[in-house]
């Protein structure tokens, strides 16, 4: 995976020029995998009931341009996303209509995803999680084009290529995993965990910044389209264009985790990045240590939906195995009043991996499963039918 980023000045969503951009991207970046007979997932960004002109959703003309180019290469395109809310036919029909994807399907050769099942993605080397549920179609296809919208979210900060992948989590499970993260840093580390596991399948990332969405929800004619085979490279480039400090971004964590080198983040090609340098973008105050769970509604949601481990101090044998294994260092060994050792969980640090539950040699750890969690699991099971 190289670090080239192909930049293009694009004032509008004219399909012919968008197709030229996609063709240029494929040839300049040496994109592989888009061959005759292959099935390609076009992973768009379709927030629930967003409309075509609110700068919140991947523009349908850009989706059509990608589909036309890839279809002409003999590959089959499936357009998919999983917004917040229920991931089922009823909701997705509404989303496909309001975001213009139905029109794309009617005028191009693509299919809109109608597989609402999910599978478990193992992330053995993850920092924030060791597995995630993802929509099944992402595993069934041969490759993925990650077609993101450039947005600044008041809670999640810069949204581009890496954050677009969060939409691979099915429906309401996104709330669950978002609420498991204490800070923006935790959320960004989760995105990195996901991308590191999926990156072999993602052959091209495109960020739609022609009309970008600012932190207050207003559109900004940024006139930039970018493409790269490398999500870190494209997000590094776009962060610079919208004026967000790298130290407050997912890229800082990728550097800290020694996945990318600060001295070699991206190499711009095509339009000079200097032509976008004066983007008049609203500033944002977001920092890596910004809390994600401050809101009372988030806390209520979390308590209603989060399955968590429980260690009864009277049953605990004090062996310390769980504290030793806990990847988040969330378990402390303490003495009770009679001088017996027991294990205590700090839920602010816990990443809900259930490792302690699985490994306790005395099987004294139980799982507290609230009703909301059971409902989400039921929804996932139903969607597999
Ligand atoms: S306390 Fe248990 S569930 Fe929480 S992070 Fe540690 S091992 Fe995982
Ligand atoms: S592994 Fe089980 S018995 Fe040992 S300290 Fe942890 S909870 Fe207690």
CSV table of C-alpha atoms and ligand atoms in Angstrom, one decimal:
chain,number,residue,atom,x,y,z
A,1,UNK,CA,0.0,0.0,0.0
A,2,UNK,CA,1.6,3.2,-1.1
A,3,UNK,CA,0.9,6.7,0.3
A,4,UNK,CA,0.0,8.5,-2.9
A,5,UNK,CA,-3.1,10.8,-2.8
A,6,UNK,CA,-4.7,11.9,-6.1
A,7,UNK,CA,-6.2,15.4,-5.8
A,8,UNK,CA,-8.7,17.0,-8.1
A,9,UNK,CA,-10.3,20.4,-8.2
A,10,UNK,CA,-14.0,19.7,-8.8
A,11,UNK,CA,-16.5,22.6,-8.6
A,12,UNK,CA,-19.6,20.5,-9.1
A,13,UNK,CA,-21.0,17.0,-9.4
A,14,UNK,CA,-20.9,16.8,-13.2
A,15,UNK,CA,-21.0,13.0,-13.9
A,16,UNK,CA,-18.7,13.1,-16.9
A,17,UNK,CA,-15.9,14.8,-15.0
A,18,UNK,CA,-16.4,12.6,-12.0
A,19,UNK,CA,-16.0,9.6,-14.2
A,20,UNK,CA,-12.7,11.0,-15.5
A,21,UNK,CA,-11.5,11.5,-11.9
A,22,UNK,CA,-12.3,7.9,-11.1
A,23,UNK,CA,-10.5,6.7,-14.3
A,24,UNK,CA,-7.5,8.9,-13.5
A,25,UNK,CA,-7.5,7.6,-9.9
A,26,UNK,CA,-7.5,3.9,-11.0
A,27,UNK,CA,-4.6,4.4,-13.4
A,28,UNK,CA,-2.5,6.8,-11.4
A,29,UNK,CA,-2.8,4.9,-8.2
A,30,UNK,CA,-2.4,1.5,-9.8
A,31,UNK,CA,-5.6,0.2,-8.3
A,32,UNK,CA,-5.8,-3.6,-8.4
A,33,UNK,CA,-8.8,-6.0,-8.0
A,34,UNK,CA,-11.3,-4.2,-10.2
A,35,UNK,CA,-11.4,-6.9,-12.8
A,36,UNK,CA,-14.1,-8.5,-15.0
A,37,UNK,CA,-16.2,-11.0,-13.0
A,38,UNK,CA,-15.4,-9.5,-9.6
A,39,UNK,CA,-17.9,-8.2,-7.2
A,40,UNK,CA,-17.2,-4.8,-5.7
A,41,UNK,CA,-18.8,-3.2,-2.6
A,42,UNK,CA,-19.2,0.5,-3.0
A,43,UNK,CA,-19.2,1.5,0.6
A,44,UNK,CA,-21.0,4.9,0.7
A,45,UNK,CA,-22.0,7.1,3.6
A,46,UNK,CA,-25.8,7.2,4.0
A,47,UNK,CA,-26.8,8.7,7.4
A,48,UNK,CA,-30.3,7.9,8.3
A,49,UNK,CA,-32.8,9.9,6.2
A,50,UNK,CA,-30.2,12.4,5.0
A,51,UNK,CA,-31.1,14.1,1.8
A,52,UNK,CA,-29.1,14.6,-1.4
A,53,UNK,CA,-28.3,18.3,-0.9
A,54,UNK,CA,-27.5,18.4,2.8
A,55,UNK,CA,-23.8,17.6,2.3
A,56,UNK,CA,-24.2,14.7,4.7
A,57,UNK,CA,-24.3,11.8,2.3
A,58,UNK,CA,-22.0,10.6,-0.4
A,59,UNK,CA,-23.2,12.5,-3.5
A,60,UNK,CA,-25.2,10.2,-5.8
A,61,UNK,CA,-23.6,11.5,-9.0
A,62,UNK,CA,-20.2,10.5,-7.5
A,63,UNK,CA,-21.6,7.0,-6.7
A,64,UNK,CA,-23.0,6.8,-10.2
A,65,UNK,CA,-19.6,7.7,-11.7
A,66,UNK,CA,-17.8,5.1,-9.7
A,67,UNK,CA,-20.4,2.4,-10.6
A,68,UNK,CA,-20.2,3.4,-14.3
A,69,UNK,CA,-16.4,3.1,-14.5
A,70,UNK,CA,-16.2,-0.1,-12.5
A,71,UNK,CA,-19.1,-1.7,-14.4
A,72,UNK,CA,-17.4,-0.8,-17.7
A,73,UNK,CA,-14.4,-2.9,-16.4
A,74,UNK,CA,-16.7,-5.9,-16.2
A,75,UNK,CA,-17.2,-5.9,-12.4
A,76,UNK,CA,-20.4,-6.0,-10.5
A,77,UNK,CA,-21.1,-3.2,-8.1
A,78,UNK,CA,-23.2,-3.4,-4.9
A,79,UNK,CA,-23.8,-0.1,-3.1
A,80,UNK,CA,-24.1,-0.5,0.7
A,81,UNK,CA,-24.1,1.3,4.0
A,82,UNK,CA,-25.6,0.6,7.4
A,83,UNK,CA,-26.8,3.8,9.1
A,84,UNK,CA,-27.7,4.2,12.7
A,85,UNK,CA,-31.1,2.7,13.4
A,86,UNK,CA,-32.5,-0.7,12.4
A,87,UNK,CA,-30.7,-2.4,9.6
A,88,UNK,CA,-33.6,-3.9,7.7
A,89,UNK,CA,-35.4,-3.6,4.4
A,90,UNK,CA,-38.0,-1.1,5.6
A,91,UNK,CA,-35.5,1.4,6.9
A,92,UNK,CA,-33.0,0.9,4.1
A,93,UNK,CA,-35.7,1.5,1.5
A,94,UNK,CA,-36.3,4.9,3.1
A,95,UNK,CA,-32.6,5.6,3.2
A,96,UNK,CA,-31.9,4.6,-0.4
A,97,UNK,CA,-34.7,6.9,-1.5
A,98,UNK,CA,-33.8,10.0,0.5
A,99,UNK,CA,-30.1,9.8,-0.3
A,100,UNK,CA,-30.6,9.4,-4.0
A,101,UNK,CA,-29.2,5.8,-4.1
A,102,UNK,CA,-32.5,4.5,-5.6
A,103,UNK,CA,-32.1,6.9,-8.5
A,104,UNK,CA,-28.5,5.7,-8.9
A,105,UNK,CA,-29.7,2.1,-9.0
A,106,UNK,CA,-32.3,3.0,-11.6
A,107,UNK,CA,-29.8,4.7,-13.9
A,108,UNK,CA,-26.7,2.5,-13.6
A,109,UNK,CA,-25.9,-1.2,-13.4
A,110,UNK,CA,-25.4,-1.3,-9.7
A,111,UNK,CA,-27.4,-3.2,-7.1
A,112,UNK,CA,-28.4,-1.8,-3.7
A,113,UNK,CA,-27.5,-4.1,-0.9
A,114,UNK,CA,-30.5,-6.1,0.3
A,115,UNK,CA,-28.5,-8.5,2.5
A,116,UNK,CA,-29.2,-7.4,6.1
A,117,UNK,CA,-27.3,-10.1,7.9
A,118,UNK,CA,-24.1,-9.7,9.8
A,119,UNK,CA,-21.0,-11.7,10.6
A,120,UNK,CA,-18.3,-11.5,13.2
A,121,UNK,CA,-15.0,-10.1,12.2
A,122,UNK,CA,-12.1,-11.3,14.3
A,123,UNK,CA,-9.6,-8.6,15.2
A,124,UNK,CA,-6.9,-10.5,17.1
A,125,UNK,CA,-4.4,-7.7,17.3
A,126,UNK,CA,-6.9,-4.9,18.1
A,127,UNK,CA,-6.2,-2.3,20.7
A,128,UNK,CA,-9.9,-1.4,21.5
A,129,UNK,CA,-11.6,-4.7,20.5
A,130,UNK,CA,-10.8,-8.2,19.4
A,131,UNK,CA,-13.9,-8.6,17.3
A,132,UNK,CA,-16.7,-6.6,15.7
A,133,UNK,CA,-19.9,-7.5,14.0
A,134,UNK,CA,-20.0,-6.2,10.4
A,135,UNK,CA,-22.5,-6.4,7.6
A,136,UNK,CA,-22.1,-9.8,5.8
A,137,UNK,CA,-21.9,-8.2,2.3
A,138,UNK,CA,-18.5,-6.7,3.2
A,139,UNK,CA,-17.1,-10.2,3.6
A,140,UNK,CA,-18.9,-11.7,0.6
A,141,UNK,CA,-17.5,-9.3,-2.0
A,142,UNK,CA,-14.1,-9.5,-3.7
A,143,UNK,CA,-13.1,-6.0,-2.9
A,144,UNK,CA,-14.3,-2.7,-1.5
A,145,UNK,CA,-14.3,0.9,-2.7
A,146,UNK,CA,-14.5,3.1,0.3
A,147,UNK,CA,-16.5,6.2,-0.9
A,148,UNK,CA,-16.6,8.6,2.0
A,149,UNK,CA,-18.1,12.1,2.6
A,150,UNK,CA,-15.9,14.8,4.1
A,151,UNK,CA,-17.6,16.0,7.2
A,152,UNK,CA,-16.8,17.5,10.6
A,153,UNK,CA,-18.9,16.1,13.3
A,154,UNK,CA,-19.4,18.0,16.6
A,155,UNK,CA,-18.7,14.8,18.6
A,156,UNK,CA,-16.5,12.6,16.3
A,157,UNK,CA,-14.4,15.3,14.7
A,158,UNK,CA,-13.0,14.9,11.2
A,159,UNK,CA,-15.0,12.2,9.2
A,160,UNK,CA,-13.4,10.8,6.1
A,161,UNK,CA,-12.1,7.5,4.8
A,162,UNK,CA,-11.4,5.8,8.2
A,163,UNK,CA,-14.6,6.8,9.9
A,164,UNK,CA,-16.7,5.8,6.9
A,165,UNK,CA,-15.8,2.2,7.7
A,166,UNK,CA,-17.7,2.5,11.0
A,167,UNK,CA,-20.8,2.1,8.8
A,168,UNK,CA,-19.8,-1.5,8.3
A,169,UNK,CA,-21.2,-2.2,11.7
A,170,UNK,CA,-24.8,-3.2,11.4
A,171,UNK,CA,-27.5,-0.8,12.5
A,172,UNK,CA,-27.9,-0.3,16.3
A,173,UNK,CA,-24.7,-2.1,17.1
A,174,UNK,CA,-23.0,1.1,16.1
A,175,UNK,CA,-24.6,2.8,19.2
A,176,UNK,CA,-23.4,0.0,21.3
A,177,UNK,CA,-19.8,0.2,20.2
A,178,UNK,CA,-19.7,4.0,20.2
A,179,UNK,CA,-21.0,4.0,23.8
A,180,UNK,CA,-18.2,1.6,24.8
A,181,UNK,CA,-15.6,4.3,24.0
A,182,UNK,CA,-14.8,6.8,26.7
A,183,UNK,CA,-13.0,9.3,24.6
A,184,UNK,CA,-12.5,10.2,20.9
A,185,UNK,CA,-9.1,8.6,21.2
A,186,UNK,CA,-10.8,5.3,22.0
A,187,UNK,CA,-13.1,5.6,19.1
A,188,UNK,CA,-10.3,6.5,16.7
A,189,UNK,CA,-8.4,3.4,17.9
A,190,UNK,CA,-11.4,1.3,17.2
A,191,UNK,CA,-11.5,2.7,13.6
A,192,UNK,CA,-7.8,1.8,13.2
A,193,UNK,CA,-8.5,-1.8,14.5
A,194,UNK,CA,-11.3,-2.1,11.9
A,195,UNK,CA,-9.3,-0.7,9.0
A,196,UNK,CA,-6.2,-2.7,9.8
A,197,UNK,CA,-8.3,-5.9,9.5
A,198,UNK,CA,-10.2,-4.8,6.4
A,199,UNK,CA,-7.5,-2.9,4.5
A,200,UNK,CA,-6.5,-5.8,2.2
A,201,UNK,CA,-10.0,-5.8,0.8
A,202,UNK,CA,-10.2,-2.0,0.3
A,203,UNK,CA,-8.7,-1.3,-3.1
A,204,UNK,CA,-9.6,2.4,-3.3
A,205,UNK,CA,-10.6,5.2,-0.9
A,206,UNK,CA,-12.3,8.3,-2.3
A,207,UNK,CA,-13.3,11.3,-0.1
A,208,UNK,CA,-16.0,13.5,-1.5
A,209,UNK,CA,-15.1,17.0,-0.4
A,210,UNK,CA,-16.7,18.9,-3.3
A,211,UNK,CA,-19.3,20.1,-1.0
A,212,UNK,CA,-18.1,19.3,2.6
A,213,UNK,CA,-20.1,19.6,5.8
A,214,UNK,CA,-18.8,21.8,8.5
A,215,UNK,CA,-19.1,21.3,12.3
A,216,UNK,CA,-22.3,23.4,12.5
A,217,UNK,CA,-23.9,21.3,9.7
A,218,UNK,CA,-23.6,23.9,7.0
A,219,UNK,CA,-22.2,23.0,3.6
A,220,UNK,CA,-18.9,24.4,2.4
A,221,UNK,CA,-17.9,24.4,-1.3
A,222,UNK,CA,-14.5,23.0,-0.8
A,223,UNK,CA,-14.2,21.8,-4.4
A,224,UNK,CA,-11.9,18.9,-3.6
A,225,UNK,CA,-12.0,15.2,-4.6
A,226,UNK,CA,-9.3,12.9,-3.3
A,227,UNK,CA,-8.4,9.3,-3.9
A,228,UNK,CA,-5.8,6.9,-2.5
A,229,UNK,CA,-5.3,3.2,-1.9
A,230,UNK,CA,-4.3,4.2,1.7
A,231,UNK,CA,-6.9,5.5,4.1
A,232,UNK,CA,-4.3,7.0,6.4
A,233,UNK,CA,-2.7,8.9,3.5
A,234,UNK,CA,-6.0,10.4,2.2
A,235,UNK,CA,-7.2,11.4,5.7
A,236,UNK,CA,-3.8,13.0,6.4
A,237,UNK,CA,-4.1,15.0,3.3
A,238,UNK,CA,-7.8,16.1,3.9
A,239,UNK,CA,-7.0,17.0,7.5
A,240,UNK,CA,-4.4,19.4,6.3
A,241,UNK,CA,-6.9,20.9,3.7
A,242,UNK,CA,-9.6,21.5,6.3
A,243,UNK,CA,-7.1,22.8,8.9
A,244,UNK,CA,-7.4,20.3,11.6
A,245,UNK,CA,-4.3,19.6,13.7
A,246,UNK,CA,-2.9,16.2,13.2
A,247,UNK,CA,-2.4,15.9,17.0
A,248,UNK,CA,-6.2,15.9,17.4
A,249,UNK,CA,-6.8,13.3,14.7
A,250,UNK,CA,-6.8,9.5,14.1
A,251,UNK,CA,-3.5,10.0,12.3
A,252,UNK,CA,-1.7,10.8,15.5
A,253,UNK,CA,-2.8,7.5,16.9
A,254,UNK,CA,-1.7,5.6,13.7
A,255,UNK,CA,1.7,7.3,14.2
A,256,UNK,CA,1.7,6.3,17.9
A,257,UNK,CA,0.9,2.8,17.0
A,258,UNK,CA,3.8,2.8,14.5
A,259,UNK,CA,1.4,2.0,11.6
A,260,UNK,CA,2.4,5.1,9.6
A,261,UNK,CA,5.5,7.3,9.8
A,262,UNK,CA,5.0,11.0,10.5
A,263,UNK,CA,7.8,11.8,8.0
A,264,UNK,CA,6.0,10.0,5.2
A,265,UNK,CA,2.3,10.4,5.7
A,266,UNK,CA,1.2,11.1,2.1
A,267,UNK,CA,2.5,12.1,-1.3
A,268,UNK,CA,0.1,14.4,-3.2
A,269,UNK,CA,-0.3,14.0,-7.0
A,270,UNK,CA,-2.7,15.6,-9.5
A,271,UNK,CA,-3.8,19.1,-8.5
A,272,UNK,CA,-1.4,20.8,-6.1
A,273,UNK,CA,-2.5,20.7,-2.5
A,274,UNK,CA,-1.6,24.4,-2.4
A,275,UNK,CA,-4.7,25.2,-4.4
A,276,UNK,CA,-6.8,24.1,-1.5
A,277,UNK,CA,-4.7,25.6,1.2
A,278,UNK,CA,-6.9,28.6,2.0
A,279,UNK,CA,-10.1,26.6,2.5
A,280,UNK,CA,-12.4,28.8,4.7
A,281,UNK,CA,-13.5,26.1,7.0
A,282,UNK,CA,-15.2,26.6,10.4
A,283,UNK,CA,-12.7,25.6,13.2
A,284,UNK,CA,-13.5,22.8,15.6
A,285,UNK,CA,-12.4,22.5,19.2
A,286,UNK,CA,-12.3,18.7,19.3
A,287,UNK,CA,-9.4,17.0,21.0
A,288,UNK,CA,-8.4,13.4,21.3
A,289,UNK,CA,-9.3,13.3,25.0
A,290,UNK,CA,-12.8,14.8,24.3
A,291,UNK,CA,-15.3,12.6,26.3
A,292,UNK,CA,-17.9,10.7,24.3
A,293,UNK,CA,-20.0,9.7,27.2
A,294,UNK,CA,-20.8,13.1,28.8
A,295,UNK,CA,-24.4,13.3,27.7
A,296,UNK,CA,-27.0,11.9,30.1
A,297,UNK,CA,-28.8,10.2,27.2
A,298,UNK,CA,-25.6,8.4,26.3
A,299,UNK,CA,-25.2,7.2,29.9
A,300,UNK,CA,-28.8,5.9,30.0
A,301,UNK,CA,-28.3,4.2,26.6
A,302,UNK,CA,-25.1,2.7,27.8
A,303,UNK,CA,-26.6,1.3,31.0
A,304,UNK,CA,-29.6,-0.1,29.0
A,305,UNK,CA,-27.5,-1.7,26.3
A,306,UNK,CA,-24.0,-2.6,27.6
A,307,UNK,CA,-23.3,-6.2,28.5
A,308,UNK,CA,-20.6,-6.1,31.2
A,309,UNK,CA,-18.7,-8.5,33.4
A,310,UNK,CA,-19.4,-8.8,37.1
A,311,UNK,CA,-16.9,-10.2,39.6
A,312,UNK,CA,-18.6,-11.0,43.0
A,313,UNK,CA,-15.9,-10.3,45.5
A,314,UNK,CA,-17.2,-13.1,47.9
A,315,UNK,CA,-16.8,-15.8,45.2
A,316,UNK,CA,-13.5,-14.5,43.7
A,317,UNK,CA,-10.5,-16.7,44.7
A,318,UNK,CA,-8.0,-13.9,44.3
A,319,UNK,CA,-5.8,-15.8,41.9
A,320,UNK,CA,-5.1,-12.7,39.8
A,321,UNK,CA,-5.4,-14.4,36.4
A,322,UNK,CA,-8.0,-11.9,35.1
A,323,UNK,CA,-6.0,-8.9,36.2
A,324,UNK,CA,-2.9,-10.4,34.5
A,325,UNK,CA,-4.8,-11.0,31.2
A,326,UNK,CA,-7.0,-7.9,31.0
A,327,UNK,CA,-5.8,-6.0,27.9
A,328,UNK,CA,-7.2,-2.7,29.2
A,329,UNK,CA,-5.6,-3.1,32.6
A,330,UNK,CA,-9.1,-2.5,34.0
A,331,UNK,CA,-8.9,-5.1,36.8
A,332,UNK,CA,-7.2,-4.3,40.2
A,333,UNK,CA,-6.5,-6.9,42.9
A,334,UNK,CA,-7.6,-5.6,46.3
A,335,UNK,CA,-7.9,-6.9,49.9
A,336,UNK,CA,-11.3,-7.2,51.5
A,337,UNK,CA,-11.9,-6.5,55.3
A,338,UNK,CA,-10.8,-10.0,56.2
A,339,UNK,CA,-7.6,-9.7,54.2
A,340,UNK,CA,-8.7,-11.9,51.3
A,341,UNK,CA,-7.7,-10.9,47.8
A,342,UNK,CA,-10.4,-10.1,45.2
A,343,UNK,CA,-10.6,-8.7,41.7
A,344,UNK,CA,-12.3,-5.3,41.0
A,345,UNK,CA,-13.2,-4.0,37.6
A,346,UNK,CA,-12.9,-0.3,36.7
A,347,UNK,CA,-15.7,0.1,34.1
A,348,UNK,CA,-14.2,3.4,32.9
A,349,UNK,CA,-11.3,1.4,31.5
A,350,UNK,CA,-13.0,-1.8,30.6
A,351,UNK,CA,-13.3,-2.4,26.8
A,352,UNK,CA,-15.9,-5.2,27.2
A,353,UNK,CA,-13.8,-7.9,25.5
A,354,UNK,CA,-15.0,-10.6,28.0
A,355,UNK,CA,-11.5,-12.0,28.2
A,356,UNK,CA,-11.7,-12.2,32.0
A,357,UNK,CA,-15.1,-13.9,31.8
A,358,UNK,CA,-13.7,-16.5,29.5
A,359,UNK,CA,-10.4,-17.2,31.3
A,360,UNK,CA,-11.3,-17.1,35.0
A,361,UNK,CA,-10.2,-20.6,36.2
A,362,UNK,CA,-12.9,-20.7,38.9
A,363,UNK,CA,-15.7,-19.5,36.6
A,364,UNK,CA,-16.9,-17.0,39.1
A,365,UNK,CA,-17.3,-14.1,36.7
A,366,UNK,CA,-20.7,-13.6,35.2
A,367,UNK,CA,-22.2,-11.4,32.5
A,368,UNK,CA,-24.8,-8.8,33.3
A,369,UNK,CA,-27.0,-8.6,30.1
A,370,UNK,CA,-29.5,-5.7,30.0
A,371,UNK,CA,-32.7,-5.9,28.0
A,372,UNK,CA,-31.4,-3.5,25.3
A,373,UNK,CA,-28.4,-5.7,24.6
A,374,UNK,CA,-30.7,-8.7,24.2
A,375,UNK,CA,-32.9,-6.8,21.8
A,376,UNK,CA,-29.8,-5.9,19.6
A,377,UNK,CA,-28.7,-9.5,19.6
A,378,UNK,CA,-32.2,-10.6,18.6
A,379,UNK,CA,-32.2,-8.1,15.8
A,380,UNK,CA,-28.9,-9.4,14.5
A,381,UNK,CA,-30.1,-13.0,14.7
A,382,UNK,CA,-33.3,-12.1,12.9
A,383,UNK,CA,-31.4,-10.4,10.2
A,384,UNK,CA,-29.4,-13.6,9.4
A,385,UNK,CA,-32.6,-15.4,8.5
B,1,LIG,S1,-12.3,-6.2,32.8
B,1,LIG,FE1,-12.6,-8.1,31.6
B,1,LIG,S2,-14.0,-7.5,30.0
B,1,LIG,FE2,-13.1,-5.6,30.8
B,1,LIG,S3,-11.4,-5.2,29.5
B,1,LIG,FE3,-10.7,-6.4,31.3
B,1,LIG,S4,-10.7,-8.5,30.5
B,1,LIG,FE4,-12.0,-7.3,29.1
B,2,LIG,S1,-9.5,-15.0,37.6
B,2,LIG,FE1,-11.5,-15.3,38.7
B,2,LIG,S2,-10.9,-16.1,40.7
B,2,LIG,FE2,-9.1,-15.2,39.7
B,2,LIG,S3,-9.0,-13.2,40.5
B,2,LIG,FE3,-10.1,-13.1,38.6
B,2,LIG,S4,-12.2,-13.3,39.1
B,2,LIG,FE4,-11.1,-13.9,40.9
